[in-house]
Short mmCIF file of N, CA and C in Angstrom, two decimals:
data_model
loop_
_atom_site.label_atom_id
_atom_site.label_comp_id
_atom_site.label_asym_id
_atom_site.label_seq_id
_atom_site.Cartn_x
_atom_site.Cartn_y
_atom_site.Cartn_z
N MET A 23 9.02 33.18 -22.18
CA MET A 23 9.77 32.05 -21.63
C MET A 23 8.81 31.12 -20.89
N SER A 24 9.02 29.82 -21.01
CA SER A 24 8.21 28.82 -20.32
C SER A 24 8.50 28.83 -18.84
N LYS A 25 7.53 28.39 -18.06
CA LYS A 25 7.73 28.31 -16.62
C LYS A 25 8.40 26.99 -16.24
N VAL A 26 9.06 27.00 -15.12
CA VAL A 26 9.68 25.80 -14.58
C VAL A 26 8.58 24.94 -13.96
N GLU A 27 8.64 23.64 -14.24
CA GLU A 27 7.70 22.70 -13.62
C GLU A 27 8.51 21.62 -12.92
N HIS A 28 8.01 21.20 -11.78
CA HIS A 28 8.70 20.17 -11.00
C HIS A 28 7.65 19.26 -10.39
N GLU A 29 7.67 18.01 -10.77
CA GLU A 29 6.69 17.04 -10.27
C GLU A 29 7.45 15.82 -9.74
N HIS A 30 6.72 14.96 -9.04
CA HIS A 30 7.33 13.77 -8.44
C HIS A 30 6.34 12.62 -8.54
N PHE A 31 6.83 11.43 -8.91
CA PHE A 31 5.94 10.27 -9.02
C PHE A 31 5.36 9.85 -7.68
N GLY A 32 5.92 10.35 -6.57
CA GLY A 32 5.35 10.08 -5.25
C GLY A 32 3.99 10.72 -5.05
N THR A 33 3.73 11.76 -5.83
CA THR A 33 2.43 12.45 -5.79
C THR A 33 1.95 12.64 -7.23
N PRO A 34 1.58 11.54 -7.90
CA PRO A 34 1.19 11.64 -9.30
C PRO A 34 -0.12 12.39 -9.49
N THR A 35 -0.34 12.86 -10.70
CA THR A 35 -1.60 13.49 -11.07
C THR A 35 -2.73 12.48 -10.98
N GLU A 36 -2.44 11.24 -11.38
CA GLU A 36 -3.43 10.17 -11.39
C GLU A 36 -2.72 8.84 -11.21
N THR A 37 -3.37 7.90 -10.53
CA THR A 37 -2.87 6.53 -10.43
C THR A 37 -3.94 5.60 -10.95
N ARG A 38 -3.59 4.76 -11.89
CA ARG A 38 -4.50 3.75 -12.44
C ARG A 38 -4.03 2.39 -11.98
N VAL A 39 -4.85 1.73 -11.19
CA VAL A 39 -4.50 0.41 -10.67
C VAL A 39 -5.22 -0.64 -11.49
N PHE A 40 -4.52 -1.68 -11.85
CA PHE A 40 -5.07 -2.81 -12.61
C PHE A 40 -4.46 -4.08 -12.03
N PRO A 41 -5.00 -5.25 -12.35
CA PRO A 41 -4.44 -6.48 -11.79
C PRO A 41 -2.92 -6.58 -12.01
N ASN A 42 -2.19 -6.84 -10.96
CA ASN A 42 -0.74 -7.04 -10.99
C ASN A 42 0.05 -5.81 -11.40
N GLY A 43 -0.53 -4.61 -11.28
CA GLY A 43 0.25 -3.43 -11.63
C GLY A 43 -0.46 -2.12 -11.42
N LYS A 44 0.26 -1.06 -11.76
CA LYS A 44 -0.30 0.28 -11.68
C LYS A 44 0.45 1.20 -12.63
N ALA A 45 -0.24 2.27 -13.01
CA ALA A 45 0.36 3.32 -13.82
C ALA A 45 0.21 4.62 -13.05
N GLU A 46 1.34 5.24 -12.73
CA GLU A 46 1.33 6.55 -12.07
C GLU A 46 1.57 7.59 -13.15
N ILE A 47 0.66 8.53 -13.26
CA ILE A 47 0.65 9.48 -14.36
C ILE A 47 0.97 10.89 -13.87
N LEU A 48 1.89 11.55 -14.56
CA LEU A 48 2.18 12.96 -14.31
C LEU A 48 1.79 13.76 -15.55
N GLU A 49 1.04 14.82 -15.33
CA GLU A 49 0.70 15.76 -16.40
C GLU A 49 1.57 17.00 -16.18
N MET A 50 2.43 17.30 -17.15
CA MET A 50 3.28 18.48 -17.02
C MET A 50 3.84 18.89 -18.37
N ALA A 51 4.18 20.14 -18.49
CA ALA A 51 4.77 20.69 -19.70
C ALA A 51 3.93 20.36 -20.93
N GLY A 52 2.62 20.29 -20.74
CA GLY A 52 1.73 20.02 -21.85
C GLY A 52 1.71 18.57 -22.30
N GLY A 53 2.32 17.69 -21.51
CA GLY A 53 2.38 16.28 -21.90
C GLY A 53 2.08 15.35 -20.74
N THR A 54 2.21 14.08 -21.01
CA THR A 54 1.93 13.04 -20.03
C THR A 54 3.12 12.10 -19.94
N ILE A 55 3.53 11.81 -18.71
CA ILE A 55 4.62 10.86 -18.45
C ILE A 55 4.06 9.82 -17.49
N GLY A 56 4.34 8.56 -17.75
CA GLY A 56 3.83 7.52 -16.87
C GLY A 56 4.95 6.67 -16.32
N ARG A 57 4.78 6.27 -15.07
CA ARG A 57 5.66 5.26 -14.49
C ARG A 57 4.81 4.01 -14.30
N LEU A 58 5.16 2.95 -15.01
CA LEU A 58 4.43 1.70 -14.93
C LEU A 58 5.18 0.75 -14.01
N THR A 59 4.46 0.19 -13.05
CA THR A 59 5.02 -0.83 -12.16
C THR A 59 4.22 -2.09 -12.41
N LEU A 60 4.90 -3.15 -12.85
CA LEU A 60 4.26 -4.39 -13.25
C LEU A 60 4.84 -5.52 -12.40
N GLU A 61 3.98 -6.19 -11.66
CA GLU A 61 4.42 -7.22 -10.73
C GLU A 61 4.65 -8.55 -11.45
N PRO A 62 5.46 -9.43 -10.85
CA PRO A 62 5.63 -10.77 -11.43
C PRO A 62 4.26 -11.41 -11.66
N GLY A 63 4.10 -12.03 -12.81
CA GLY A 63 2.82 -12.62 -13.19
C GLY A 63 1.98 -11.71 -14.06
N TRP A 64 2.36 -10.42 -14.16
CA TRP A 64 1.61 -9.48 -15.00
C TRP A 64 1.79 -9.84 -16.47
N ARG A 65 0.72 -9.77 -17.21
CA ARG A 65 0.74 -9.92 -18.66
C ARG A 65 -0.34 -9.00 -19.21
N TRP A 66 0.01 -8.22 -20.23
CA TRP A 66 -0.95 -7.26 -20.79
C TRP A 66 -2.24 -7.98 -21.20
N SER A 67 -2.13 -9.10 -21.92
CA SER A 67 -3.32 -9.78 -22.45
C SER A 67 -4.21 -10.35 -21.35
N ASN A 68 -3.70 -10.54 -20.14
CA ASN A 68 -4.52 -11.00 -19.03
C ASN A 68 -5.01 -9.86 -18.14
N ASP A 69 -4.15 -8.86 -17.91
CA ASP A 69 -4.42 -7.86 -16.88
C ASP A 69 -4.90 -6.51 -17.39
N VAL A 70 -4.58 -6.14 -18.62
CA VAL A 70 -5.00 -4.84 -19.14
C VAL A 70 -5.96 -4.97 -20.31
N LYS A 71 -5.86 -6.05 -21.06
CA LYS A 71 -6.75 -6.26 -22.21
C LYS A 71 -8.23 -6.11 -21.84
N PRO A 72 -8.69 -6.67 -20.69
CA PRO A 72 -10.10 -6.49 -20.34
C PRO A 72 -10.48 -5.01 -20.11
N ILE A 73 -9.54 -4.21 -19.71
CA ILE A 73 -9.78 -2.77 -19.51
C ILE A 73 -9.78 -2.05 -20.85
N ALA A 74 -8.77 -2.35 -21.67
CA ALA A 74 -8.61 -1.66 -22.96
C ALA A 74 -9.68 -2.07 -23.96
N GLY A 75 -10.08 -3.34 -23.92
CA GLY A 75 -11.08 -3.82 -24.86
C GLY A 75 -10.56 -3.97 -26.28
N THR A 76 -9.25 -4.15 -26.44
CA THR A 76 -8.64 -4.34 -27.75
C THR A 76 -7.91 -5.69 -27.77
N ASP A 77 -7.64 -6.23 -28.96
CA ASP A 77 -6.98 -7.53 -29.06
C ASP A 77 -5.53 -7.49 -28.60
N SER A 78 -4.86 -6.37 -28.84
CA SER A 78 -3.48 -6.19 -28.37
C SER A 78 -3.34 -4.75 -27.90
N CYS A 79 -2.21 -4.44 -27.29
CA CYS A 79 -2.00 -3.09 -26.76
C CYS A 79 -1.90 -2.11 -27.93
N GLU A 80 -2.79 -1.14 -27.94
CA GLU A 80 -2.82 -0.15 -29.01
C GLU A 80 -2.10 1.14 -28.62
N ALA A 81 -1.50 1.16 -27.42
CA ALA A 81 -0.74 2.34 -26.99
C ALA A 81 0.70 2.21 -27.49
N PRO A 82 1.17 3.14 -28.31
CA PRO A 82 2.60 3.13 -28.64
C PRO A 82 3.37 3.57 -27.39
N HIS A 83 4.58 3.09 -27.25
CA HIS A 83 5.37 3.43 -26.05
C HIS A 83 6.77 3.87 -26.45
N PHE A 84 7.29 4.82 -25.67
CA PHE A 84 8.70 5.23 -25.72
C PHE A 84 9.15 5.18 -24.28
N GLN A 85 9.84 4.10 -23.90
CA GLN A 85 10.07 3.80 -22.50
C GLN A 85 11.53 3.62 -22.14
N TYR A 86 11.84 4.04 -20.90
CA TYR A 86 13.11 3.72 -20.26
C TYR A 86 12.82 2.65 -19.23
N HIS A 87 13.55 1.54 -19.29
CA HIS A 87 13.34 0.42 -18.38
C HIS A 87 14.25 0.56 -17.17
N VAL A 88 13.62 0.76 -16.01
CA VAL A 88 14.34 1.00 -14.77
C VAL A 88 14.75 -0.30 -14.10
N SER A 89 13.81 -1.27 -14.03
CA SER A 89 14.12 -2.52 -13.35
C SER A 89 13.26 -3.65 -13.91
N GLY A 90 13.69 -4.88 -13.62
CA GLY A 90 12.97 -6.06 -14.07
C GLY A 90 13.17 -6.36 -15.54
N LYS A 91 12.59 -7.46 -15.98
CA LYS A 91 12.69 -7.87 -17.38
C LYS A 91 11.29 -7.97 -17.97
N LEU A 92 11.12 -7.36 -19.13
CA LEU A 92 9.83 -7.32 -19.81
C LEU A 92 9.97 -7.93 -21.19
N ALA A 93 9.24 -9.02 -21.44
CA ALA A 93 9.19 -9.61 -22.77
C ALA A 93 8.08 -8.91 -23.55
N ILE A 94 8.36 -8.62 -24.81
CA ILE A 94 7.40 -7.92 -25.66
C ILE A 94 7.30 -8.68 -26.97
N ARG A 95 6.06 -8.97 -27.38
CA ARG A 95 5.83 -9.64 -28.66
C ARG A 95 4.92 -8.74 -29.49
N MET A 96 5.44 -8.32 -30.65
CA MET A 96 4.66 -7.51 -31.57
C MET A 96 3.65 -8.40 -32.29
N ASP A 97 2.58 -7.79 -32.80
CA ASP A 97 1.57 -8.56 -33.53
C ASP A 97 2.16 -9.28 -34.75
N ASP A 98 3.28 -8.77 -35.29
CA ASP A 98 3.90 -9.43 -36.45
C ASP A 98 4.83 -10.58 -36.04
N GLY A 99 4.91 -10.86 -34.72
CA GLY A 99 5.72 -11.97 -34.23
C GLY A 99 7.09 -11.59 -33.71
N GLN A 100 7.58 -10.37 -33.99
CA GLN A 100 8.88 -9.94 -33.49
C GLN A 100 8.85 -9.89 -31.96
N GLU A 101 9.90 -10.42 -31.32
CA GLU A 101 9.98 -10.43 -29.86
C GLU A 101 11.28 -9.79 -29.40
N ILE A 102 11.19 -9.08 -28.27
CA ILE A 102 12.38 -8.54 -27.61
C ILE A 102 12.24 -8.77 -26.10
N LEU A 103 13.37 -8.75 -25.42
CA LEU A 103 13.40 -8.82 -23.97
C LEU A 103 14.12 -7.56 -23.50
N ALA A 104 13.40 -6.70 -22.78
CA ALA A 104 13.97 -5.43 -22.31
C ALA A 104 14.27 -5.52 -20.82
N GLY A 105 15.39 -4.93 -20.44
CA GLY A 105 15.80 -4.94 -19.03
C GLY A 105 16.32 -3.59 -18.60
N PRO A 106 16.83 -3.51 -17.38
CA PRO A 106 17.30 -2.25 -16.82
C PRO A 106 18.31 -1.55 -17.73
N GLY A 107 18.06 -0.26 -17.96
CA GLY A 107 18.93 0.54 -18.80
C GLY A 107 18.53 0.58 -20.26
N ASP A 108 17.62 -0.29 -20.67
CA ASP A 108 17.17 -0.31 -22.06
C ASP A 108 16.15 0.80 -22.31
N VAL A 109 16.11 1.24 -23.55
CA VAL A 109 15.09 2.17 -24.02
C VAL A 109 14.40 1.49 -25.19
N THR A 110 13.06 1.46 -25.16
CA THR A 110 12.31 0.84 -26.24
C THR A 110 11.33 1.82 -26.85
N SER A 111 11.17 1.72 -28.15
CA SER A 111 10.15 2.46 -28.88
C SER A 111 9.26 1.41 -29.54
N LEU A 112 8.03 1.34 -29.08
CA LEU A 112 7.12 0.29 -29.54
C LEU A 112 5.92 0.90 -30.24
N PRO A 113 5.67 0.49 -31.47
CA PRO A 113 4.43 0.93 -32.11
C PRO A 113 3.26 0.17 -31.49
N GLN A 114 2.06 0.61 -31.80
CA GLN A 114 0.89 -0.10 -31.29
C GLN A 114 0.85 -1.51 -31.87
N GLY A 115 0.15 -2.39 -31.15
CA GLY A 115 0.01 -3.76 -31.62
C GLY A 115 1.01 -4.71 -30.99
N HIS A 116 0.89 -4.95 -29.68
CA HIS A 116 1.82 -5.84 -29.00
C HIS A 116 1.19 -6.41 -27.73
N ASP A 117 1.82 -7.44 -27.22
CA ASP A 117 1.54 -8.01 -25.91
C ASP A 117 2.86 -7.92 -25.15
N ALA A 118 2.80 -7.99 -23.82
CA ALA A 118 4.02 -7.94 -23.01
C ALA A 118 3.76 -8.66 -21.70
N TRP A 119 4.85 -9.16 -21.07
CA TRP A 119 4.70 -9.84 -19.80
C TRP A 119 6.01 -9.74 -19.02
N VAL A 120 5.87 -9.82 -17.69
CA VAL A 120 7.01 -9.79 -16.80
C VAL A 120 7.69 -11.16 -16.83
N VAL A 121 9.01 -11.15 -16.95
CA VAL A 121 9.82 -12.36 -16.92
C VAL A 121 10.56 -12.40 -15.59
N GLY A 122 10.42 -13.48 -14.87
CA GLY A 122 11.11 -13.62 -13.59
C GLY A 122 10.28 -13.14 -12.42
N ASP A 123 10.96 -12.98 -11.28
CA ASP A 123 10.24 -12.63 -10.06
C ASP A 123 10.56 -11.23 -9.54
N GLU A 124 11.11 -10.38 -10.39
CA GLU A 124 11.36 -8.98 -10.03
C GLU A 124 10.34 -8.09 -10.74
N PRO A 125 9.75 -7.14 -10.01
CA PRO A 125 8.82 -6.22 -10.67
C PRO A 125 9.50 -5.43 -11.79
N VAL A 126 8.74 -5.13 -12.82
CA VAL A 126 9.21 -4.28 -13.91
C VAL A 126 8.77 -2.85 -13.62
N VAL A 127 9.69 -1.92 -13.77
CA VAL A 127 9.36 -0.50 -13.67
C VAL A 127 9.88 0.17 -14.93
N THR A 128 8.97 0.88 -15.63
CA THR A 128 9.37 1.65 -16.81
C THR A 128 8.86 3.07 -16.66
N VAL A 129 9.56 4.00 -17.30
CA VAL A 129 9.10 5.38 -17.42
C VAL A 129 8.75 5.57 -18.89
N ASP A 130 7.51 5.96 -19.14
CA ASP A 130 6.96 6.01 -20.50
C ASP A 130 6.63 7.45 -20.88
N TRP A 131 7.33 7.96 -21.90
CA TRP A 131 7.10 9.33 -22.35
C TRP A 131 6.05 9.43 -23.45
N TYR A 132 5.59 8.29 -23.94
CA TYR A 132 4.63 8.32 -25.03
C TYR A 132 3.72 7.11 -24.90
N GLY A 133 2.47 7.31 -24.73
CA GLY A 133 1.54 6.19 -24.62
C GLY A 133 0.86 6.09 -23.28
N ALA A 134 1.34 6.84 -22.29
CA ALA A 134 0.77 6.73 -20.95
C ALA A 134 -0.57 7.46 -20.81
N SER A 135 -0.85 8.40 -21.69
CA SER A 135 -2.05 9.21 -21.51
C SER A 135 -3.33 8.38 -21.47
N ASN A 136 -3.41 7.31 -22.27
CA ASN A 136 -4.61 6.48 -22.29
C ASN A 136 -4.35 5.06 -21.79
N TYR A 137 -3.18 4.80 -21.25
CA TYR A 137 -2.83 3.44 -20.84
C TYR A 137 -3.73 2.98 -19.69
N ALA A 138 -4.27 1.76 -19.83
CA ALA A 138 -5.13 1.13 -18.81
C ALA A 138 -6.40 1.95 -18.55
N LYS A 139 -6.89 2.61 -19.59
CA LYS A 139 -8.17 3.30 -19.52
C LYS A 139 -9.16 2.54 -20.40
N THR A 140 -10.40 2.52 -20.00
CA THR A 140 -11.43 1.86 -20.78
C THR A 140 -11.54 2.53 -22.14
N SER A 141 -11.55 1.71 -23.22
CA SER A 141 -11.71 2.27 -24.56
C SER A 141 -13.14 2.78 -24.71
N GLU A 142 -13.27 3.84 -25.48
CA GLU A 142 -14.59 4.47 -25.62
C GLU A 142 -15.11 4.30 -27.02
#
């Protein structure tokens, strides 16, 4: 039988700070879960692209949107606007930005392991 694990984003395994945001990372149950907090004015292509070193976000995401509004544009031109209560599954190859003056908070079950880390 597997052991019980209990973690809290208040004491993450790792915190990655980048311009206009942060990623709080929990390592548990053999996986990685991230809570992304993105401040008004945040845009992936301005604030994370220099860290990632890729033309667009190459991290696929499976996210629950807790607060704020996040616009997402896929490399093929498809656009969505995600808000509180939405769940998004995004393949790699996108840009995103905060819409409005409320911070965006998402919980990401897939893609957080390498998010906002320098590409090697």
